[in-house]
mmCIF file of N, CA and C in Angstrom:
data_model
loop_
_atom_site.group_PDB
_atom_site.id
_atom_site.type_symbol
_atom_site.label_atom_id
_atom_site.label_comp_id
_atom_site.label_asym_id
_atom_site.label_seq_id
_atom_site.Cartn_x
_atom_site.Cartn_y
_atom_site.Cartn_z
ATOM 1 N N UNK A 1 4.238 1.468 6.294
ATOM 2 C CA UNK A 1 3.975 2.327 7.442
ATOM 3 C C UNK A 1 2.483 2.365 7.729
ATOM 4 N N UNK A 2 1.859 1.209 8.166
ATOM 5 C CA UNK A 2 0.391 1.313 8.574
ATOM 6 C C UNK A 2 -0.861 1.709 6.805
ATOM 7 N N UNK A 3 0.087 1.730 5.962
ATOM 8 C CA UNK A 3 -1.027 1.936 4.923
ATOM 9 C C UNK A 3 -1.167 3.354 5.208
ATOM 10 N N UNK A 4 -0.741 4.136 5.642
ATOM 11 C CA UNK A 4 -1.045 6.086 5.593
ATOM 12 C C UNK A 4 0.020 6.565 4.775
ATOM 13 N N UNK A 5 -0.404 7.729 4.781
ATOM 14 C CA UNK A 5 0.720 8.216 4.016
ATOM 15 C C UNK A 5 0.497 9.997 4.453
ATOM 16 N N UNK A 6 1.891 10.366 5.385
ATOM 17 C CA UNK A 6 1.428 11.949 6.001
ATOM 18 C C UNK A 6 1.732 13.206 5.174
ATOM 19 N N UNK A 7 1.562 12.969 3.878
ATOM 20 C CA UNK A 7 1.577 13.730 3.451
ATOM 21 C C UNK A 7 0.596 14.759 2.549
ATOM 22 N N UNK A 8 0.621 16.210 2.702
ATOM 23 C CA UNK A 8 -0.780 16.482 2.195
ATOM 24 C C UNK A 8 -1.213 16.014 0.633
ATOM 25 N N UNK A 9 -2.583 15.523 0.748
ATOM 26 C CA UNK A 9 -2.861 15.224 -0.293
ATOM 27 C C UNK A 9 -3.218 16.027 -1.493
ATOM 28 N N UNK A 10 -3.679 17.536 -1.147
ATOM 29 C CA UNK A 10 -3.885 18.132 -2.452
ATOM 30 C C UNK A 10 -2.497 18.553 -2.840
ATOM 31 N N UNK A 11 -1.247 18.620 -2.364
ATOM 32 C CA UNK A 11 0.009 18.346 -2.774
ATOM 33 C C UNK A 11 0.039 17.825 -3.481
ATOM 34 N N UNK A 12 0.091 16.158 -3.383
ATOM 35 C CA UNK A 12 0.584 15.085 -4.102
ATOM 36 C C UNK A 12 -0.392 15.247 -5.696
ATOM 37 N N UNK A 13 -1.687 15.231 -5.467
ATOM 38 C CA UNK A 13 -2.369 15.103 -6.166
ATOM 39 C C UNK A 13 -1.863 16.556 -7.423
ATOM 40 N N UNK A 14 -1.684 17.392 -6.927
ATOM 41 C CA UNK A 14 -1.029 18.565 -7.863
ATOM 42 C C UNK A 14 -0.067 18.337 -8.891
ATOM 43 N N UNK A 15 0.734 17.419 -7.995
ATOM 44 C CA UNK A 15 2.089 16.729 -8.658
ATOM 45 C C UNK A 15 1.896 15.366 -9.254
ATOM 46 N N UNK A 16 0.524 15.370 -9.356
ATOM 47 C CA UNK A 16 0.005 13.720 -10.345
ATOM 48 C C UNK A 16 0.746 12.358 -9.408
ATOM 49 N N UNK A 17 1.185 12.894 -8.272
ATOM 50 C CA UNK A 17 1.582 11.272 -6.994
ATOM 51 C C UNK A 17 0.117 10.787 -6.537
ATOM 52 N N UNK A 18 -0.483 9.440 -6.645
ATOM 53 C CA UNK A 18 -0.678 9.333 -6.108
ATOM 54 C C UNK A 18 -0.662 8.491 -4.155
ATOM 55 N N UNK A 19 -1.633 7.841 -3.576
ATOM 56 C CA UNK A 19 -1.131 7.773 -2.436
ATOM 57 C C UNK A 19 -0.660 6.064 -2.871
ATOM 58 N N UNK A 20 -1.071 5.451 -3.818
ATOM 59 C CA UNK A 20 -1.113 3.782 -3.777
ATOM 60 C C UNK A 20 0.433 4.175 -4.508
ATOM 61 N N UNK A 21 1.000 5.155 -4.714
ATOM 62 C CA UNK A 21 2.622 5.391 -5.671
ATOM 63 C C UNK A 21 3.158 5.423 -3.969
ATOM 64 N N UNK A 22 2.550 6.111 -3.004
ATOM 65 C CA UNK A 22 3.711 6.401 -2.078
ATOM 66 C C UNK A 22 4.099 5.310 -1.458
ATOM 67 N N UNK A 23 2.701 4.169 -0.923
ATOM 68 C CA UNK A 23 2.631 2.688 -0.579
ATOM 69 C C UNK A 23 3.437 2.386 -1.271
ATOM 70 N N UNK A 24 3.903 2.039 -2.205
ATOM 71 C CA UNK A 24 3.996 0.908 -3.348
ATOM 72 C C UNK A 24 5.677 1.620 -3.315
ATOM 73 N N UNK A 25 6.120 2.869 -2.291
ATOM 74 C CA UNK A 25 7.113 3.274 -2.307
ATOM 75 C C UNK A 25 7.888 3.778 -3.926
ATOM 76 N N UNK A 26 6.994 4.513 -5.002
ATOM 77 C CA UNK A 26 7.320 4.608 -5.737
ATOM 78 C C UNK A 26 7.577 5.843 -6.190
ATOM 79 N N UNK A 27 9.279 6.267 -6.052
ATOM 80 C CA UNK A 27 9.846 7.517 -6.184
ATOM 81 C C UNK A 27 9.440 7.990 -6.939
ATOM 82 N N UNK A 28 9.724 9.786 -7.545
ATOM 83 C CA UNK A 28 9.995 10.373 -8.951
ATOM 84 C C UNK A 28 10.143 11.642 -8.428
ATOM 85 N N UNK A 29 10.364 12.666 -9.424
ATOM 86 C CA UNK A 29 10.810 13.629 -9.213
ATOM 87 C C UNK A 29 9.370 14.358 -8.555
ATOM 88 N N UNK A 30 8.485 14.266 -9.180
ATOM 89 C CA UNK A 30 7.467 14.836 -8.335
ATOM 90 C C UNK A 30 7.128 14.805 -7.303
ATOM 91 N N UNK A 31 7.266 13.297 -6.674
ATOM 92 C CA UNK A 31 7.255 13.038 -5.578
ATOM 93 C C UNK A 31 8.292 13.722 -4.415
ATOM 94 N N UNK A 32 9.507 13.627 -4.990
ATOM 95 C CA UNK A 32 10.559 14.555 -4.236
ATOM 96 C C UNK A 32 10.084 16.063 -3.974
ATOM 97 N N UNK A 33 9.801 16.506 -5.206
ATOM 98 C CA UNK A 33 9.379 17.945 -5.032
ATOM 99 C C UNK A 33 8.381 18.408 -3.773
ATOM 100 N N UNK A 34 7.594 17.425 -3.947
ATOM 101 C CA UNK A 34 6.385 17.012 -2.505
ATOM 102 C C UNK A 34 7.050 17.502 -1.116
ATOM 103 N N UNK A 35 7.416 16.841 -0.807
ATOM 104 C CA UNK A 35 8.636 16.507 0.117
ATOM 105 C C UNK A 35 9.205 17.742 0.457
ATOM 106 N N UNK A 36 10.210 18.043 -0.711
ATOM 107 C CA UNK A 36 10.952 18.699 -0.528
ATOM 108 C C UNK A 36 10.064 20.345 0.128
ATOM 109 N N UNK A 37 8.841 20.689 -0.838
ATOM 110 C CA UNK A 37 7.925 21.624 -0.723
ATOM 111 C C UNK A 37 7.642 21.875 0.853
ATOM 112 N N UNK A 38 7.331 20.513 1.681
ATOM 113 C CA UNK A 38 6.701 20.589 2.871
ATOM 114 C C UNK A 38 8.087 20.709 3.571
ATOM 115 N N UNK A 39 8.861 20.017 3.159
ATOM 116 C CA UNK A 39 10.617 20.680 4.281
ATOM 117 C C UNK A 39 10.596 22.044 4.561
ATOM 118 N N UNK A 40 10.477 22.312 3.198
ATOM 119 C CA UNK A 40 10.617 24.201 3.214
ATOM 120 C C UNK A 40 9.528 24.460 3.914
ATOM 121 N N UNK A 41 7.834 24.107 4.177
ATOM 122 C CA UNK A 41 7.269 24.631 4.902
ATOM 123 C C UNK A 41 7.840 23.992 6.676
ATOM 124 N N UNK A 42 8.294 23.133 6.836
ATOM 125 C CA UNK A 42 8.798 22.698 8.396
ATOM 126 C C UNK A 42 10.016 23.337 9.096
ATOM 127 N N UNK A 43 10.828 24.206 7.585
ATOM 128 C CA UNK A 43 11.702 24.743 8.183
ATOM 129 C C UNK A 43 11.567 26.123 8.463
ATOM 130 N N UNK A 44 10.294 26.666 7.941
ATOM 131 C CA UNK A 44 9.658 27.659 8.113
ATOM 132 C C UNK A 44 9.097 27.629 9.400
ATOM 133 N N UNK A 45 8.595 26.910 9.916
ATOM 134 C CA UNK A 45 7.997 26.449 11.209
ATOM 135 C C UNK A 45 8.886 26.444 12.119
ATOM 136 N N UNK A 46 10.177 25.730 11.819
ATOM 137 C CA UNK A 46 11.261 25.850 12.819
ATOM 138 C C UNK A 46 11.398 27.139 13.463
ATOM 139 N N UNK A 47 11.454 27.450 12.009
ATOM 140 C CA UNK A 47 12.116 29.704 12.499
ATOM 141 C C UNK A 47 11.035 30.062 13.063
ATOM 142 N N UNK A 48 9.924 30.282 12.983
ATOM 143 C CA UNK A 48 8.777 30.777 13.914
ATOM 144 C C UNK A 48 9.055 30.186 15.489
ATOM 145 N N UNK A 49 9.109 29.161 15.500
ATOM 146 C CA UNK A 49 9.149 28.481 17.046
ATOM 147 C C UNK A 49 10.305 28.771 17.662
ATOM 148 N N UNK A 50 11.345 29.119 16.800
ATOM 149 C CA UNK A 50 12.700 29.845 17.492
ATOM 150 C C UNK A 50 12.773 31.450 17.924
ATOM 151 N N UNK A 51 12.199 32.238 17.295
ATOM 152 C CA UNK A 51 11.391 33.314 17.205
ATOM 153 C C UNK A 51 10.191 33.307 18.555
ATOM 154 N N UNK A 52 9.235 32.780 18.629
ATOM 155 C CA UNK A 52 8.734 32.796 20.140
ATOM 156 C C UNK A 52 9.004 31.697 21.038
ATOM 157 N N UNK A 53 10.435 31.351 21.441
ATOM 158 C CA UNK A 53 10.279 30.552 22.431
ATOM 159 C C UNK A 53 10.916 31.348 23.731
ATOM 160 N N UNK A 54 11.657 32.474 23.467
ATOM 161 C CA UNK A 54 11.332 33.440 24.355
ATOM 162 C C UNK A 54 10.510 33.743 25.259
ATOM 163 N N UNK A 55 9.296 33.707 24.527
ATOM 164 C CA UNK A 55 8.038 33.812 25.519
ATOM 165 C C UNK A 55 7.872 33.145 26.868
ATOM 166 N N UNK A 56 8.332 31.891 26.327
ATOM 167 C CA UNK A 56 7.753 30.791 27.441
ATOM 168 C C UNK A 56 8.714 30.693 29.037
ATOM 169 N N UNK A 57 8.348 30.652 29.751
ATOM 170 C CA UNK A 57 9.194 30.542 31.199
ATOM 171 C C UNK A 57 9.729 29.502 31.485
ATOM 172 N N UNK A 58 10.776 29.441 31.934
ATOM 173 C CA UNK A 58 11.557 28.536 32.715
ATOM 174 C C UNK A 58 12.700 27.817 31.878
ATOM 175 N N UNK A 59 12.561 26.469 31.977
ATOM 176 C CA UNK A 59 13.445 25.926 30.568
ATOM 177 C C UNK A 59 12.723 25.762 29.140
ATOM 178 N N UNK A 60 11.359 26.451 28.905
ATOM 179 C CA UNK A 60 10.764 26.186 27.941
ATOM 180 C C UNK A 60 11.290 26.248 26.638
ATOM 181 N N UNK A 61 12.059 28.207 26.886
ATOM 182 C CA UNK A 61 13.233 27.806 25.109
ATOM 183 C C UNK A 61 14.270 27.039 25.292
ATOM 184 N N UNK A 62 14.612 26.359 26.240
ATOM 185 C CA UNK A 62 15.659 25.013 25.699
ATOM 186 C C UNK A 62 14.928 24.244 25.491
ATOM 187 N N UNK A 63 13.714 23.941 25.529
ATOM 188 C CA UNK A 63 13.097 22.600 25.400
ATOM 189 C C UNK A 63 12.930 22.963 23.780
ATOM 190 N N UNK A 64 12.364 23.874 23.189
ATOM 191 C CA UNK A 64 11.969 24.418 21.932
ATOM 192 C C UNK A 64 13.375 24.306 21.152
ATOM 193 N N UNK A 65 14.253 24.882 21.696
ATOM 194 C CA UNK A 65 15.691 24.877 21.022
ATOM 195 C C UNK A 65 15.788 23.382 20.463
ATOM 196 N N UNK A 66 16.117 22.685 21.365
ATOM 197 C CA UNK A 66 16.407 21.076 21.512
ATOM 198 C C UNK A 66 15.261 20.824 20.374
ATOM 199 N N UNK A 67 14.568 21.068 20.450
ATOM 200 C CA UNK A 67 13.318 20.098 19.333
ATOM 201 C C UNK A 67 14.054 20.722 18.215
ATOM 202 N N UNK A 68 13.711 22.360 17.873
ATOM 203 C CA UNK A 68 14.092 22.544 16.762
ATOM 204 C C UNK A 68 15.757 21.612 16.121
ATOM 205 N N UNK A 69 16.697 21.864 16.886
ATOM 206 C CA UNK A 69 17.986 21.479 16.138
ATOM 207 C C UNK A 69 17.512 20.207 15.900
ATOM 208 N N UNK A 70 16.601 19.478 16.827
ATOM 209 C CA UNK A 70 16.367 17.774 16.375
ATOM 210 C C UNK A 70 16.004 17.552 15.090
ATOM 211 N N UNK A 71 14.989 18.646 14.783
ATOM 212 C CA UNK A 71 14.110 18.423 13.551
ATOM 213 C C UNK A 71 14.834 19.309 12.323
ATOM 214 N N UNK A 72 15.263 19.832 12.662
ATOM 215 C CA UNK A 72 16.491 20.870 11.380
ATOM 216 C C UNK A 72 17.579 19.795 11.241
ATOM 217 N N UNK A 73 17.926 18.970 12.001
ATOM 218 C CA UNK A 73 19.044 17.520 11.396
ATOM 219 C C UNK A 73 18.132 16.755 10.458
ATOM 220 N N UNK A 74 16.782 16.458 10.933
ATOM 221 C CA UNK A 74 16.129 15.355 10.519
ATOM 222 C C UNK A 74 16.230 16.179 8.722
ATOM 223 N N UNK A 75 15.547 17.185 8.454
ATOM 224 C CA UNK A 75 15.893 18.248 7.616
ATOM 225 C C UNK A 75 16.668 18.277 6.585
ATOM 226 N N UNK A 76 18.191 18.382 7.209
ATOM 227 C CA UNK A 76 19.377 18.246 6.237
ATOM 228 C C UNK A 76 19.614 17.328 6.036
ATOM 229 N N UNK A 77 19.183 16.240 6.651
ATOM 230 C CA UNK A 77 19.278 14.346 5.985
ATOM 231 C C UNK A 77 18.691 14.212 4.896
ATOM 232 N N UNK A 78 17.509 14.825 5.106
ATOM 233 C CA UNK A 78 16.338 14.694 4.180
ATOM 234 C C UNK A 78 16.950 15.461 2.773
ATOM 235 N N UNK A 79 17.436 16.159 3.114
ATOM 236 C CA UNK A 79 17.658 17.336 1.311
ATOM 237 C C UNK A 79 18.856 16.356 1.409
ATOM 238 N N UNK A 80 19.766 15.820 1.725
ATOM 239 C CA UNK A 80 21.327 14.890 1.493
ATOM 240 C C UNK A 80 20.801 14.057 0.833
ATOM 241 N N UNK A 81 19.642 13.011 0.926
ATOM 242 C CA UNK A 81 19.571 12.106 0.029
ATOM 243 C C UNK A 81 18.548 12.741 -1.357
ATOM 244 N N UNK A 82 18.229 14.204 -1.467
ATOM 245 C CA UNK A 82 17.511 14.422 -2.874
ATOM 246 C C UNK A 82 15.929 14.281 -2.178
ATOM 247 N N UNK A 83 15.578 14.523 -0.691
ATOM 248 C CA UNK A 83 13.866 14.295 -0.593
ATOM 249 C C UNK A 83 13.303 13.031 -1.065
ATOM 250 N N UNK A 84 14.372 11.881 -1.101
ATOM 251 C CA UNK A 84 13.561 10.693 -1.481
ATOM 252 C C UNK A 84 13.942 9.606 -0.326
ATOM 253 N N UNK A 85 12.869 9.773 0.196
ATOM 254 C CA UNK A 85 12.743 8.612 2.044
ATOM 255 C C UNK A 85 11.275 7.781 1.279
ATOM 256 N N UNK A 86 11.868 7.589 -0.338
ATOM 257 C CA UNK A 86 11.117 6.041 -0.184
ATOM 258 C C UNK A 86 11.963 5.176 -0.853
ATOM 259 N N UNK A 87 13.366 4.848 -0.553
ATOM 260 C CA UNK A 87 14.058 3.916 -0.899
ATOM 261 C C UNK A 87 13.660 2.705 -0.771
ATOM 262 N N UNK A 88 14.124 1.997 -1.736
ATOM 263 C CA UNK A 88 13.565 0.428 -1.836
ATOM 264 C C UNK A 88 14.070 -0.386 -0.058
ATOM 265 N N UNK A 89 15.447 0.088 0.069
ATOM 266 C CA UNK A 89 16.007 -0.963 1.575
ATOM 267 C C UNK A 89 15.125 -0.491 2.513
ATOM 268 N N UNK A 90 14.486 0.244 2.599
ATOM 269 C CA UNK A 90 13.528 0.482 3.885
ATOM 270 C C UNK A 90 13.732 1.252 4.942
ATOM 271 N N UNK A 91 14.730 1.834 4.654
ATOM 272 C CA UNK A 91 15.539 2.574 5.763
ATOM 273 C C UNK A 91 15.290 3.901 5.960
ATOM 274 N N UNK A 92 14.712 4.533 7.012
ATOM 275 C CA UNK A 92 14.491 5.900 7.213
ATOM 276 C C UNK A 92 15.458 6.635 7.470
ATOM 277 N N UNK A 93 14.954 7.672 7.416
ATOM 278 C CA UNK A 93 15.876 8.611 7.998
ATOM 279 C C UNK A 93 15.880 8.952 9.373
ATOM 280 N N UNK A 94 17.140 8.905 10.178
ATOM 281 C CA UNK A 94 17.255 8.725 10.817
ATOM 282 C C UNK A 94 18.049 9.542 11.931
ATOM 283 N N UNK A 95 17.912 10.200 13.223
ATOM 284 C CA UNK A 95 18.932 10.893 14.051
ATOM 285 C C UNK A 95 19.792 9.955 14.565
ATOM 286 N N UNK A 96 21.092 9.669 14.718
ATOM 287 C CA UNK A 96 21.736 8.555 16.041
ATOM 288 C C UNK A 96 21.961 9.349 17.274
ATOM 289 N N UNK A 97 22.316 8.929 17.829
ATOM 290 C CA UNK A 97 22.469 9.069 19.332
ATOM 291 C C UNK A 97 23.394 10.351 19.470
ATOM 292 N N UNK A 98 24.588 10.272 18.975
ATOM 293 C CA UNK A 98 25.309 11.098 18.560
ATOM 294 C C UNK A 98 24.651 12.915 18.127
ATOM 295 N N UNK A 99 23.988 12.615 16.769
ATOM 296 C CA UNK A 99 23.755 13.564 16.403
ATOM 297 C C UNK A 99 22.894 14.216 17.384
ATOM 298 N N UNK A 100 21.914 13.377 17.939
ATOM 299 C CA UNK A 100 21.128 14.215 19.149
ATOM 300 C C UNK A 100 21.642 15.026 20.295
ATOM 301 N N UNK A 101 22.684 14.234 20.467
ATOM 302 C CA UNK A 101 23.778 14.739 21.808
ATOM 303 C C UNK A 101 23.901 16.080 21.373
ATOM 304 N N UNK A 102 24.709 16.252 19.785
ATOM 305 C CA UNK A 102 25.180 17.212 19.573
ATOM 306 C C UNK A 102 24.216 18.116 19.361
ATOM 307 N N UNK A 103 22.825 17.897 19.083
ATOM 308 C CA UNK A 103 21.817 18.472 18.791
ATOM 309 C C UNK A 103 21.399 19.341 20.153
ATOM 310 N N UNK A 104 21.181 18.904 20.940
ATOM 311 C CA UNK A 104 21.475 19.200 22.419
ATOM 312 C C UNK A 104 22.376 19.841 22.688
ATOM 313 N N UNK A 105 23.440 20.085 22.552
ATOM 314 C CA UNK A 105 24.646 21.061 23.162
ATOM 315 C C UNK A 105 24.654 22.013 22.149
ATOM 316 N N UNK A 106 24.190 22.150 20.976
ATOM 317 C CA UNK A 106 23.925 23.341 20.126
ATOM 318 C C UNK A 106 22.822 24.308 20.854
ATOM 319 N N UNK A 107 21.649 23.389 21.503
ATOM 320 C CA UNK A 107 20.605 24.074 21.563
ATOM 321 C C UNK A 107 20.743 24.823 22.783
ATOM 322 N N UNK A 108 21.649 24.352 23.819
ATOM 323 C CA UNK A 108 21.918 25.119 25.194
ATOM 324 C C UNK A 108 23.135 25.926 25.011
ATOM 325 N N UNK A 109 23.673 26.021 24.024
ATOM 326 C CA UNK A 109 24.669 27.213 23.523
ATOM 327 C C UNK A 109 24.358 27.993 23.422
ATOM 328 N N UNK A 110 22.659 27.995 22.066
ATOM 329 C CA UNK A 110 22.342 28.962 21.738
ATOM 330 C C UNK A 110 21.569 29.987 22.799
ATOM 331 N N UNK A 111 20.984 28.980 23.443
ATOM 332 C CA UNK A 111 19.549 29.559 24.488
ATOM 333 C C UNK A 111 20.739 30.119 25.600
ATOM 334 N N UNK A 112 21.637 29.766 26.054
ATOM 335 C CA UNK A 112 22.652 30.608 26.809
ATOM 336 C C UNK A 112 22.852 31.677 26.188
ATOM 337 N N UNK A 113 23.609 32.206 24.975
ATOM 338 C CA UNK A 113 24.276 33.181 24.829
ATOM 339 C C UNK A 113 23.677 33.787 24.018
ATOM 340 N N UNK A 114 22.128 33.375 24.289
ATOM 341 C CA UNK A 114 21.198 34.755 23.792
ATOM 342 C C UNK A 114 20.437 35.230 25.255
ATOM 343 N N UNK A 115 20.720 35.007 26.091
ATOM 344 C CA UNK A 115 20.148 35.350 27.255
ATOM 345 C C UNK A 115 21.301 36.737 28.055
#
């Protein structure tokens, strides 16, 4: 992935990962914990942004809705495989088409029948 790696570094470094382990795609439990640590802070983030999207006018909390359910799937993929998106096949994690759809008709459910 470009040689970066987005994850915070005094994290990793806490948990003895370093960044040439994340390149080199090299799992462990610490590394998961990493991961897993910053989920819990993104899903924390979710709930805040669901919490003020009220604020905003027009279709703004469906637009906020829609992101959040996007990124709360991306989320529960992520804890399904154990927080480890550095598998050797290369394969990310991923939304399909599908799940977005449905991601989408959750989010105009909700933003309806809280209005």
């Amino acid at each position: 992935a470009l040689g970066r790696v987005y994850l915070p570094q005094d994290m990793l470094k806490a948990e003895g990962v370093s960044t040439e382990d994340v390149l080199q795609l090299k799992s462990s439990p610490e590394y998961r914990k990493v991961v897993a640590a910053v989920a819990d802070h993104a899903e924390a983030l979710l709930i805040e942004a669901e919490m003020g999207k009220s604020t905003l006018p027009g279709v703004g909390p469906l637009f906020v809705q829609i992101i959040v359910e996007l990124y709360r799937e991306y989320l529960i993929k992520l804890e399904q495989i154990g927080y480890d998106n550095l598998n050797l096949s290369g394969e990310r994690v991923k939304i399909n088409t599908v799940q977005k759809l449905m991601a989408s008709f959750k989010a105009t459910t909700k933003v309806l029948t809280q209005q």
